[in-house]
Amino acid sequence: VQLQASGGGLVQAGGSLRLSCAASRRTFSNYDIGWFRQAPEKEREFVAVITLNDIRYYADSVKGRFTISRDNAKNTVYLQMNSLKPEDTAVYYCAVFMGGRYYDTNNYVGWGQGTQVTVSS
């Protein structure tokens, strides 16, 4: 299954965006889904993950500002991003978590094209 992230854009610091992650051919309800981001010249880093049982984990850098959620009826996982900072600027990706360490990109499959988030100061 390959996922597609959308909803990025340009926003001022302190603003909000909501990203969406969808899959066209498979249902999300049986999968754990994670969000990662990659800034220029940096490695891809973990942002958040939501399990099929609605258990959620966040990176310390986004805890309290970002919220991951899922709507199985719409086959979509969301990332609500509030109080955005310039350091949140990156391409954001979603993928299916296959188990193991949830912050490790090697444990994810289905990476699609990401969506650019740019936060201006």
Coordinates of N, CA and C in Angstrom, one line a residue:
V1 N 0.8 -1.2 0.0 CA 0.0 0.0 0.0 C 0.9 1.2 0.0
Q2 N 0.5 2.2 -0.8 CA 1.3 3.5 -0.8 C 0.4 4.6 -0.3
L3 N 0.9 5.5 0.5 CA 0.1 6.5 1.1 C 0.5 7.9 0.4
Q4 N -0.5 8.8 0.6 CA -0.3 10.1 0.0 C -0.6 11.2 1.1
A5 N 0.4 12.0 1.3 CA 0.2 13.1 2.3 C -0.2 14.4 1.5
S6 N -1.1 15.2 2.2 CA -1.5 16.4 1.6 C -1.8 17.4 2.7
G7 N -2.1 18.7 2.3 CA -2.5 19.7 3.2 C -1.4 20.7 3.6
G8 N -0.2 20.5 3.1 CA 0.9 21.4 3.5 C 0.7 22.8 2.9
G9 N 1.5 23.7 3.3 CA 1.5 25.1 2.7 C 2.4 26.0 3.5
L10 N 2.2 27.3 3.2 CA 3.0 28.3 3.9 C 2.2 29.0 5.0
V11 N 2.7 29.0 6.2 CA 2.0 29.6 7.3 C 3.0 30.4 8.2
Q12 N 2.5 31.4 8.8 CA 3.3 32.2 9.7 C 3.5 31.5 11.1
A13 N 4.6 31.8 11.7 CA 4.8 31.2 13.0 C 3.7 31.5 13.9
G14 N 3.3 30.4 14.7 CA 2.2 30.5 15.6 C 0.9 30.0 14.9
G15 N 0.9 29.8 13.6 CA -0.3 29.4 12.9 C -0.5 27.9 13.0
S16 N -1.5 27.4 12.2 CA -1.9 26.0 12.3 C -2.1 25.5 10.8
L17 N -1.9 24.2 10.7 CA -2.2 23.4 9.5 C -2.7 22.1 9.9
R18 N -3.5 21.5 9.0 CA -3.9 20.1 9.2 C -3.5 19.3 8.0
L19 N -2.6 18.3 8.2 CA -2.2 17.4 7.1 C -3.1 16.2 7.1
S20 N -3.3 15.6 5.9 CA -4.0 14.4 5.7 C -3.2 13.3 5.1
C21 N -3.5 12.1 5.4 CA -2.8 11.0 4.9 C -3.8 10.0 4.4
A22 N -3.8 9.6 3.2 CA -4.8 8.7 2.6 C -4.2 7.6 1.8
A23 N -4.9 6.5 1.7 CA -4.5 5.4 0.8 C -5.7 5.1 -0.1
S24 N -5.5 4.9 -1.3 CA -6.6 4.8 -2.3 C -7.1 3.3 -2.3
R25 N -6.3 2.4 -2.0 CA -6.7 1.0 -2.3 C -6.9 0.1 -1.0
R26 N -6.4 0.6 0.1 CA -6.5 -0.3 1.3 C -7.2 0.5 2.4
T27 N -7.8 -0.2 3.3 CA -8.4 0.4 4.4 C -7.3 0.7 5.5
F28 N -7.4 1.8 6.2 CA -6.5 2.1 7.2 C -6.7 1.4 8.5
S29 N -7.9 0.9 8.7 CA -8.4 0.5 10.1 C -7.5 -0.6 10.7
N30 N -6.8 -1.3 9.8 CA -6.0 -2.4 10.3 C -4.5 -2.1 10.4
Y31 N -4.2 -0.8 10.2 CA -2.8 -0.4 10.2 C -2.4 0.7 11.2
D32 N -1.2 0.6 11.7 CA -0.6 1.7 12.4 C 0.0 2.7 11.4
I33 N -0.2 4.0 11.6 CA 0.2 5.0 10.6 C 1.1 6.0 11.3
G34 N 2.2 6.3 10.7 CA 3.1 7.3 11.3 C 3.4 8.5 10.4
W35 N 3.8 9.6 11.0 CA 4.2 10.8 10.3 C 5.7 11.0 10.6
F36 N 6.4 11.4 9.5 CA 7.8 11.8 9.6 C 7.9 13.1 8.9
R37 N 9.1 13.7 9.1 CA 9.4 14.9 8.3 C 10.9 15.0 8.0
Q38 N 11.2 15.7 7.0 CA 12.6 15.8 6.5 C 12.8 17.3 6.1
A39 N 13.7 17.9 6.8 CA 14.1 19.3 6.5 C 15.3 19.2 5.5
P40 N 15.6 20.2 4.8 CA 16.7 20.2 3.8 C 18.0 19.8 4.5
E41 N 18.7 18.9 3.9 CA 20.0 18.5 4.4 C 20.0 17.8 5.8
K42 N 18.8 17.3 6.2 CA 18.7 16.6 7.4 C 18.1 15.3 7.2
E43 N 18.2 14.4 8.1 CA 17.6 13.1 8.0 C 16.1 13.1 8.3
R44 N 15.4 12.1 7.8 CA 14.0 12.1 8.1 C 13.8 11.7 9.5
E45 N 12.9 12.4 10.2 CA 12.7 12.2 11.6 C 11.3 11.9 12.0
F46 N 11.1 11.2 13.0 CA 9.8 10.8 13.5 C 9.1 12.0 14.1
V47 N 7.8 12.0 13.8 CA 6.9 13.1 14.3 C 5.8 12.5 15.2
A48 N 5.1 11.5 14.7 CA 4.0 10.9 15.5 C 3.6 9.6 14.9
V49 N 2.9 8.8 15.7 CA 2.4 7.5 15.2 C 1.1 7.2 15.9
I50 N 0.1 6.6 15.2 CA -1.1 6.2 15.8 C -1.4 4.8 15.5
T51 N -1.7 4.0 16.5 CA -1.9 2.5 16.3 C -3.4 2.3 15.9
L52 N -3.6 1.1 15.5 CA -5.0 0.7 15.1 C -5.9 0.8 16.4
N53 N -5.3 0.8 17.6 CA -6.1 0.9 18.8 C -6.1 2.3 19.3
D54 N -5.7 3.2 18.5 CA -5.7 4.7 18.9 C -4.7 5.0 20.0
I55 N -3.6 4.2 20.1 CA -2.5 4.6 21.0 C -1.6 5.6 20.2
R56 N -1.2 6.6 20.8 CA -0.4 7.7 20.1 C 0.9 7.9 20.7
Y57 N 1.9 8.1 19.9 CA 3.2 8.5 20.4 C 3.7 9.8 19.6
Y58 N 4.4 10.7 20.3 CA 4.9 11.9 19.6 C 6.4 12.1 19.9
A59 N 7.0 12.8 19.0 CA 8.3 13.2 19.2 C 8.3 14.4 20.3
D60 N 9.3 14.5 21.1 CA 9.3 15.5 22.1 C 9.2 16.9 21.5
S61 N 9.7 17.1 20.3 CA 9.7 18.4 19.7 C 8.3 18.9 19.3
V62 N 7.4 18.0 19.2 CA 6.0 18.4 18.8 C 5.0 18.1 19.8
K63 N 5.4 17.5 20.9 CA 4.4 17.1 22.0 C 3.7 18.4 22.5
G64 N 2.4 18.3 22.6 CA 1.6 19.4 23.1 C 1.2 20.4 22.0
R65 N 1.8 20.3 20.8 CA 1.5 21.2 19.7 C 0.8 20.4 18.6
F66 N 1.2 19.2 18.3 CA 0.7 18.4 17.2 C -0.2 17.3 17.8
T67 N -1.3 17.0 17.0 CA -2.2 15.9 17.4 C -2.4 15.0 16.2
I68 N -2.2 13.7 16.4 CA -2.4 12.7 15.3 C -3.8 12.1 15.6
S69 N -4.6 11.9 14.6 CA -5.9 11.2 14.7 C -6.2 10.4 13.5
R70 N -7.2 9.6 13.6 CA -7.6 8.8 12.4 C -9.1 8.8 12.3
D71 N -9.6 8.7 11.0 CA -11.0 8.6 10.7 C -11.1 7.4 9.8
N72 N -11.4 6.2 10.4 CA -11.4 5.0 9.6 C -12.5 5.0 8.5
A73 N -13.5 5.7 8.8 CA -14.6 5.8 7.8 C -14.2 6.5 6.6
K74 N -13.3 7.5 6.7 CA -12.8 8.2 5.6 C -11.4 7.7 5.1
N75 N -11.0 6.6 5.8 CA -9.7 6.1 5.3 C -8.5 7.1 5.4
T76 N -8.6 7.9 6.4 CA -7.6 9.0 6.5 C -7.0 9.2 7.9
V77 N -5.8 9.5 8.0 CA -5.1 9.9 9.2 C -4.7 11.3 9.1
Y78 N -4.9 12.1 10.2 CA -4.6 13.5 10.2 C -3.5 13.8 11.1
L79 N -2.8 14.9 10.8 CA -1.9 15.5 11.7 C -2.2 17.0 11.9
Q80 N -2.8 17.3 13.0 CA -3.2 18.7 13.3 C -1.9 19.4 14.0
M81 N -1.5 20.4 13.3 CA -0.3 21.1 13.8 C -0.6 22.5 14.2
N82 N -0.4 22.8 15.5 CA -0.7 24.1 16.1 C 0.6 24.7 16.6
S83 N 0.5 26.0 16.8 CA 1.7 26.8 17.3 C 2.9 26.5 16.5
L84 N 2.8 26.5 15.2 CA 3.9 26.1 14.4 C 5.1 27.1 14.5
K85 N 6.3 26.5 14.4 CA 7.6 27.2 14.5 C 8.3 27.1 13.2
P86 N 9.2 28.1 13.0 CA 10.1 27.9 11.7 C 10.8 26.6 11.6
E87 N 11.2 26.0 12.8 CA 11.9 24.8 12.8 C 11.0 23.6 12.4
D88 N 9.7 23.8 12.3 CA 8.8 22.8 11.8 C 8.8 22.7 10.3
T89 N 9.5 23.6 9.6 CA 9.6 23.6 8.2 C 10.2 22.3 7.7
A90 N 9.5 21.6 6.8 CA 10.0 20.3 6.3 C 9.0 19.8 5.3
V91 N 9.4 18.7 4.6 CA 8.5 17.9 3.9 C 8.0 16.8 4.8
Y92 N 6.7 16.7 4.9 CA 6.1 15.7 5.8 C 5.6 14.5 5.0
Y93 N 5.9 13.3 5.6 CA 5.5 12.1 5.0 C 4.7 11.2 5.9
C94 N 3.8 10.4 5.4 CA 3.2 9.4 6.2 C 3.5 8.0 5.6
A95 N 3.4 7.0 6.5 CA 3.8 5.6 6.1 C 3.1 4.6 7.1
V96 N 3.1 3.4 6.7 CA 2.5 2.3 7.5 C 3.6 1.7 8.4
F97 N 3.3 1.7 9.7 CA 4.2 1.1 10.7 C 4.1 -0.4 10.8
M98 N 5.2 -1.1 10.6 CA 5.2 -2.6 10.5 C 5.6 -3.2 11.8
G99 N 6.0 -2.4 12.9 CA 6.4 -3.0 14.1 C 7.8 -2.7 14.4
G100 N 8.2 -2.9 15.7 CA 9.5 -2.6 16.2 C 9.6 -1.2 16.8
R101 N 10.7 -0.5 16.6 CA 10.8 0.8 17.1 C 10.0 1.8 16.3
Y102 N 9.1 2.5 16.8 CA 8.2 3.4 16.0 C 8.9 4.6 15.5
Y103 N 10.1 5.0 16.0 CA 10.8 6.2 15.5 C 11.8 5.8 14.4
D104 N 11.9 4.6 14.0 CA 12.8 4.1 13.1 C 12.2 4.0 11.7
T105 N 12.7 4.8 10.7 CA 12.1 4.8 9.4 C 12.2 3.4 8.7
N106 N 13.1 2.6 9.1 CA 13.2 1.3 8.5 C 12.0 0.4 8.8
N107 N 11.3 0.7 9.8 CA 10.1 -0.1 10.2 C 8.8 0.4 9.6
Y108 N 8.9 1.2 8.6 CA 7.8 1.8 7.9 C 7.8 1.4 6.4
V109 N 6.6 1.3 5.8 CA 6.5 1.0 4.4 C 5.4 1.9 3.8
G110 N 5.4 2.0 2.5 CA 4.3 2.7 1.8 C 4.6 4.2 1.7
W111 N 5.8 4.6 1.8 CA 6.1 6.0 1.7 C 5.6 6.6 0.3
G112 N 4.9 7.6 0.3 CA 4.5 8.3 -0.9 C 5.2 9.6 -1.0
Q113 N 4.7 10.4 -1.9 CA 5.2 11.8 -1.9 C 4.8 12.6 -0.7
G114 N 5.6 13.4 -0.2 CA 5.3 14.1 1.0 C 4.6 15.4 0.6
T115 N 4.4 16.2 1.7 CA 3.7 17.5 1.5 C 4.6 18.6 2.2
Q116 N 4.9 19.7 1.5 CA 5.8 20.7 2.0 C 5.0 21.6 3.0
V117 N 5.7 21.8 4.2 CA 5.2 22.7 5.2 C 6.3 23.7 5.4
T118 N 5.9 25.0 5.2 CA 6.9 26.1 5.4 C 6.3 27.1 6.4
V119 N 7.1 27.3 7.5 CA 6.7 28.2 8.5 C 7.6 29.4 8.5
S120 N 7.0 30.6 8.3 CA 7.8 31.8 8.2 C 7.8 32.5 9.6
S121 N 8.9 33.2 9.8 CA 9.1 33.8 11.1 C 8.6 35.2 11.1

